[in-house]
PDB file of C-alpha atoms in Angstrom:
ATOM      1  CA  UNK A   1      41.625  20.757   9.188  1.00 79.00           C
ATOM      2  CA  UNK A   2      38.359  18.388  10.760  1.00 83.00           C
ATOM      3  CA  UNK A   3      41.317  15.999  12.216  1.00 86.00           C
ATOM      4  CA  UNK A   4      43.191  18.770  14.023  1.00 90.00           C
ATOM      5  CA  UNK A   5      39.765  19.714  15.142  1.00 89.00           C
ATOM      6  CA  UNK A   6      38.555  16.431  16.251  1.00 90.00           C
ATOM      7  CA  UNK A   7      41.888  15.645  17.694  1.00 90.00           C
ATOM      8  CA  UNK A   8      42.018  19.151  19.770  1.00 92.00           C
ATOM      9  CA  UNK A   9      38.075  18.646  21.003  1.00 91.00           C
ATOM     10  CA  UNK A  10      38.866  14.620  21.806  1.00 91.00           C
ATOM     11  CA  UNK A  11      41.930  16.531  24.042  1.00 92.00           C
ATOM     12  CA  UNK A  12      40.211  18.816  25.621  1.00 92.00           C
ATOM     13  CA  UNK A  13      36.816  16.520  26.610  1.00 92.00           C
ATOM     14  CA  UNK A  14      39.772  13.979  27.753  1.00 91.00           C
ATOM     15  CA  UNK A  15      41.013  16.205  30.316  1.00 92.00           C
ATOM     16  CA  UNK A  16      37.493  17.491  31.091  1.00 88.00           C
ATOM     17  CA  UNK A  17      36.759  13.733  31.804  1.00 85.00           C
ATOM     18  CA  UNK A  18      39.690  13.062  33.981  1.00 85.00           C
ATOM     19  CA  UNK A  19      39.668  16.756  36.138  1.00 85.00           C
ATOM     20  CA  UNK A  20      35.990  15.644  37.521  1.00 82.00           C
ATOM     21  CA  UNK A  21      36.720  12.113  38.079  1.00 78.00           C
ATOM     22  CA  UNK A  22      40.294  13.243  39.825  1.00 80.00           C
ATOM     23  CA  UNK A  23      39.291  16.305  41.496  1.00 77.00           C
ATOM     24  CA  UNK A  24      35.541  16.317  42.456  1.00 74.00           C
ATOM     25  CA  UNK A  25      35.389  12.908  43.075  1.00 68.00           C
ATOM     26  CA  UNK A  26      35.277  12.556  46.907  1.00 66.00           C
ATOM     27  CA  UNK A  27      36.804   9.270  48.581  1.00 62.00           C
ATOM     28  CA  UNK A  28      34.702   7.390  51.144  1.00 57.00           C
ATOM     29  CA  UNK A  29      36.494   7.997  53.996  1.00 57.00           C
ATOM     30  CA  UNK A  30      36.335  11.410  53.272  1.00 54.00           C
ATOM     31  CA  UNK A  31      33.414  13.882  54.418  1.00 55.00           C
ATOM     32  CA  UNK A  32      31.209  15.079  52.162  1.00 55.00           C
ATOM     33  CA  UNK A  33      30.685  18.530  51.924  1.00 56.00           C
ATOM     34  CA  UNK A  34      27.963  21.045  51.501  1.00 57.00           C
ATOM     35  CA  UNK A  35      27.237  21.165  47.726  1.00 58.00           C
ATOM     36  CA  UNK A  36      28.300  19.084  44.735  1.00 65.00           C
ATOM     37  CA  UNK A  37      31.038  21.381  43.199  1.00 69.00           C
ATOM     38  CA  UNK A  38      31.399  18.668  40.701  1.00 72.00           C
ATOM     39  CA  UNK A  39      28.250  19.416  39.296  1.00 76.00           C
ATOM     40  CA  UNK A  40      30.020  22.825  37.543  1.00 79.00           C
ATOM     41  CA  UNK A  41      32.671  20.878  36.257  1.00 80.00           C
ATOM     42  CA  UNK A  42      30.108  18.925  34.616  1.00 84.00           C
ATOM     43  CA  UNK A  43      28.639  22.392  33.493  1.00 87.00           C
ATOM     44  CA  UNK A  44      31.801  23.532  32.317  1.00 89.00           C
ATOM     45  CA  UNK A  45      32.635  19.840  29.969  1.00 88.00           C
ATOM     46  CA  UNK A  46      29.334  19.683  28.628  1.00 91.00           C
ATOM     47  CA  UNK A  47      29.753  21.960  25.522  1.00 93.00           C
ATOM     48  CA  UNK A  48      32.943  20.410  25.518  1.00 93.00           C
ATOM     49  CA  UNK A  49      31.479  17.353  25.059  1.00 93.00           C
ATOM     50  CA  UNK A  50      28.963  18.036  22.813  1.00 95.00           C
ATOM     51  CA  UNK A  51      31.549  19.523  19.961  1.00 94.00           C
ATOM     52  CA  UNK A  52      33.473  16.458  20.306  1.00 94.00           C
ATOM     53  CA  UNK A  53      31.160  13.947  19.894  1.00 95.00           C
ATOM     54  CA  UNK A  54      29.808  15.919  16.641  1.00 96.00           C
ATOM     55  CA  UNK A  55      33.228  16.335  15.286  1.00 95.00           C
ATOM     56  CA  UNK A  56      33.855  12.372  16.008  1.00 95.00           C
ATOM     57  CA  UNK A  57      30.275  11.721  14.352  1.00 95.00           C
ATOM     58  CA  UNK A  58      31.825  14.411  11.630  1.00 94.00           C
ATOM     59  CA  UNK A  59      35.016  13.093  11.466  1.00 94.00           C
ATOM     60  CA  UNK A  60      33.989   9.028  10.519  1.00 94.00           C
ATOM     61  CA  UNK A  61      31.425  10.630   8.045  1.00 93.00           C
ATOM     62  CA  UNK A  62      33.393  12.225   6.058  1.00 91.00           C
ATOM     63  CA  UNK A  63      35.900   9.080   6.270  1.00 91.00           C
ATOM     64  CA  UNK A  64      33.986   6.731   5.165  1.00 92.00           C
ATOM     65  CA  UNK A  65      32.468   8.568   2.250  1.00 90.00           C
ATOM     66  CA  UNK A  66      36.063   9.461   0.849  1.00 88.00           C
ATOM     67  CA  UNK A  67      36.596   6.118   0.684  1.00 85.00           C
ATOM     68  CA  UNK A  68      36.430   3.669  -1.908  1.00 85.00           C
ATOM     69  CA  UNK A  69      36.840  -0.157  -0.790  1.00 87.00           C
ATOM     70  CA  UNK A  70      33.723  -1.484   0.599  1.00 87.00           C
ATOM     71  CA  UNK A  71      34.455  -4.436   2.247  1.00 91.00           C
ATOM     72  CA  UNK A  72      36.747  -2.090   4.635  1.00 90.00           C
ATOM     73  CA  UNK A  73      33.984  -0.248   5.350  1.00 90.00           C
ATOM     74  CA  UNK A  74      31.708  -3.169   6.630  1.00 92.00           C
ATOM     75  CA  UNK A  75      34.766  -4.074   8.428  1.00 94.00           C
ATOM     76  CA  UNK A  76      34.696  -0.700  10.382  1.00 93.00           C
ATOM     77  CA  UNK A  77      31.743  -1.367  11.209  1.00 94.00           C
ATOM     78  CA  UNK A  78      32.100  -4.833  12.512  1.00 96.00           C
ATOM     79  CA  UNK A  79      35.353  -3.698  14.385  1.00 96.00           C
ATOM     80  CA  UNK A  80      33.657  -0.666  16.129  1.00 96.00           C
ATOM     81  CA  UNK A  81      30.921  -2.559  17.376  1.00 97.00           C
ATOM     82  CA  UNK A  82      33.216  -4.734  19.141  1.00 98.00           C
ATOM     83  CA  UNK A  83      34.798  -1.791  20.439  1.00 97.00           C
ATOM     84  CA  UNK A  84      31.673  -0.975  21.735  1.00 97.00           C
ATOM     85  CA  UNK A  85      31.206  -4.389  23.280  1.00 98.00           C
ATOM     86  CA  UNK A  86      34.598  -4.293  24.970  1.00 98.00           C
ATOM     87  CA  UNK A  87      33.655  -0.899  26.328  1.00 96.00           C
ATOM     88  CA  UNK A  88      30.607  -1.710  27.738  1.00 96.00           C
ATOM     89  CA  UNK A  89      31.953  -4.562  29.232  1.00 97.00           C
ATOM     90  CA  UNK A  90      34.618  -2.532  31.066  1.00 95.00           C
ATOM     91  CA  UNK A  91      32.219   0.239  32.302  1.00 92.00           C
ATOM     92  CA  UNK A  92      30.034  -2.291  33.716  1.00 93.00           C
ATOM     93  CA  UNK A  93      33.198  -4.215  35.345  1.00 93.00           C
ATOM     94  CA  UNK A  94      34.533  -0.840  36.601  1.00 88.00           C
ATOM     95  CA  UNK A  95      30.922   0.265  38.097  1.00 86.00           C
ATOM     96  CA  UNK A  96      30.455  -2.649  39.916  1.00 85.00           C
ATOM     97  CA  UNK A  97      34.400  -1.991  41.454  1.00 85.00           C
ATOM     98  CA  UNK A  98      33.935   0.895  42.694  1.00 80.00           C
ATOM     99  CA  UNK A  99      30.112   0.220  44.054  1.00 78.00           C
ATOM    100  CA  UNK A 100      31.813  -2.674  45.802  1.00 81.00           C
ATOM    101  CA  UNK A 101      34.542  -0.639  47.215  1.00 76.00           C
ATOM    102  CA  UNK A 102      31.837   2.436  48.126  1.00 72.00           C
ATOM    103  CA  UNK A 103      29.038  -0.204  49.907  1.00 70.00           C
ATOM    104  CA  UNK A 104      31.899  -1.027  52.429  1.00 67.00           C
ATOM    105  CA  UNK A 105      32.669   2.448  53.568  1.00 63.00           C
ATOM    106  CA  UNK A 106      28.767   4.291  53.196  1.00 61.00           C
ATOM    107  CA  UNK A 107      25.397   3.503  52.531  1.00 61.00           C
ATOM    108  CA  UNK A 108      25.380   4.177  48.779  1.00 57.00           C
ATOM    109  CA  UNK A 109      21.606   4.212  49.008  1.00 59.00           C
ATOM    110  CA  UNK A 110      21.135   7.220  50.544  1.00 58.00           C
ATOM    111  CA  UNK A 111      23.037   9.131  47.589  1.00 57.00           C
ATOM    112  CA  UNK A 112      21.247  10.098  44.644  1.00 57.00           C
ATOM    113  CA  UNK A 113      23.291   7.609  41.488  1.00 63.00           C
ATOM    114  CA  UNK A 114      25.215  11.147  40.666  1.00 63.00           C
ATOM    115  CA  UNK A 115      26.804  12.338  43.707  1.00 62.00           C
ATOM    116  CA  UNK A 116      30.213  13.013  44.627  1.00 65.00           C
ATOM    117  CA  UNK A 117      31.507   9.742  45.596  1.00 65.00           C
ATOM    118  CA  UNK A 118      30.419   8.065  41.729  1.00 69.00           C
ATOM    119  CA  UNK A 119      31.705  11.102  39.845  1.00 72.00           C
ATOM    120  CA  UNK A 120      34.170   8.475  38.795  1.00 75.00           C
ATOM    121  CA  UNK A 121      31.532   5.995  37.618  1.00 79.00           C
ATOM    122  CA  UNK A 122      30.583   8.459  34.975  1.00 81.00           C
ATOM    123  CA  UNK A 123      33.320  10.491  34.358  1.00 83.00           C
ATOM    124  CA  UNK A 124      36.543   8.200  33.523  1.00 86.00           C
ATOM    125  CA  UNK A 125      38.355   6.935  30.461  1.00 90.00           C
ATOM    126  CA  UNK A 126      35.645   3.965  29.446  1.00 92.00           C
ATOM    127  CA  UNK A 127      32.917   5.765  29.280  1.00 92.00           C
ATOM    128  CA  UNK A 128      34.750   8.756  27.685  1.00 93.00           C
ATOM    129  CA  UNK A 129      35.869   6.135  24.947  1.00 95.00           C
ATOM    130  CA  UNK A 130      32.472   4.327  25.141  1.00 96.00           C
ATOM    131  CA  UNK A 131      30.779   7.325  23.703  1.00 96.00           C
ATOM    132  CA  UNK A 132      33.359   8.385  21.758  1.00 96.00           C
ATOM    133  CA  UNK A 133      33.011   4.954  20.108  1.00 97.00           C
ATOM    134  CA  UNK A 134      29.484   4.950  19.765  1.00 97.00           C
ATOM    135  CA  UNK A 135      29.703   8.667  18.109  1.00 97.00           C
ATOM    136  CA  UNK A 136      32.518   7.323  15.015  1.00 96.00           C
ATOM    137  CA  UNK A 137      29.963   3.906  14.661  1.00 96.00           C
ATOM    138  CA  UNK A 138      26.990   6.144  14.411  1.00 96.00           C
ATOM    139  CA  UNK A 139      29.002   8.262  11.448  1.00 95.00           C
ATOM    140  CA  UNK A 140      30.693   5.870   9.776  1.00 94.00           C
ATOM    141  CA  UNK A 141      26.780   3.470   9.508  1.00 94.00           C
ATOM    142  CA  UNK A 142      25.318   7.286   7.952  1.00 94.00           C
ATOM    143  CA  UNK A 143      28.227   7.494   5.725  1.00 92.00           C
ATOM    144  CA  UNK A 144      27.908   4.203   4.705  1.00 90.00           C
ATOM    145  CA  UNK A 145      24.229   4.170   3.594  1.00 90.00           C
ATOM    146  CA  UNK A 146      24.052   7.680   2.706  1.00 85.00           C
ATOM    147  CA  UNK A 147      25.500   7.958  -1.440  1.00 74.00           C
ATOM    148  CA  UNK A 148      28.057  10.109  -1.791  1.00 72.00           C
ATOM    149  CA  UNK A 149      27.229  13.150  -3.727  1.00 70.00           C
ATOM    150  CA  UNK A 150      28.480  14.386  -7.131  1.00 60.00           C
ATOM    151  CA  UNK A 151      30.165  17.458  -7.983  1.00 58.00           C
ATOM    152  CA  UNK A 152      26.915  18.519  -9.884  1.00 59.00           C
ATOM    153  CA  UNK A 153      24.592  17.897  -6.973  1.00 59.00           C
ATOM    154  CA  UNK A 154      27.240  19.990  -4.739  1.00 56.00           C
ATOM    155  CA  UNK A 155      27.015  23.044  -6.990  1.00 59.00           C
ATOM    156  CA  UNK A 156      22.836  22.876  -6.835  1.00 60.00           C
TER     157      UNK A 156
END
């Protein structure tokens, strides 16, 4: 039941991710409007958000305890970190794109950093996997150093 869970909140953040960074994301030839109606799609996947990375922190705690070989366990570790390095390195590599491509067409330094030409900055697929990432690490280092608890100290 926690993976259907987790897999039905990673689905549903996924394609909160990808809706603001495809629909409210305004292109630089284009004029901006009045407003920043991405802002309440950002309203609307925060909860979203929020229950997913718990059930991902959730998810890799429970994992991890249920398991029994340790050196797998340090090598989770080892391998999501360099997820997390990979990640990083692509949000960074896919920031500076599209700042490139934006300096070009507008002054970007009139815009506050969240604005609706670099809704796609912070809302795409890196950073949704980025934090994602950083959410399992976080649960599966607590399971890890927490000690798993007996039947007896369950029933207290």
């Amino acid at each position: 039941m926690l993976k259907l869970s987790w897999l039905i909140s990673l689905g549903i953040t996924l394609i909160g991710f990808l809706s603001i960074q495809q629909f409210f994301t305004i292109q630089p030839e284009g004029v901006s409007a009045n407003g920043n109606l991405g802002l309440v799609g950002i309203v609307i996947v925060t909860p979203f958000l929020l229950l997913s990375l718990y059930t991902t922190y959730r998810f890799f705690l429970v994992r991890i305890k249920e398991g029994k070989d340790k050196v797998m366990k340090i090598i989770s570790i080892f391998v999501g970190f360099f997820m997390i390095a990979v990640l990083f390195y692509l949000v960074i590599d896919y920031k500076n794109t599209v700042v490139t491509s934006l300096e070009s067409n507008i002054n970007i330094d009139e815009f506050p950093q969240l604005n609706e030409f670099t809704f796609d900055i912070f809302f795409n697929f890196y950073t949704y996997a980025l934090v994602h990432t950083v959410s399992g690490v976080i649960g599966t280092m607590v399971g890890f150093i927490q000690p798993k608890k007996t039947k007896e100290e369950l029933a207290k």
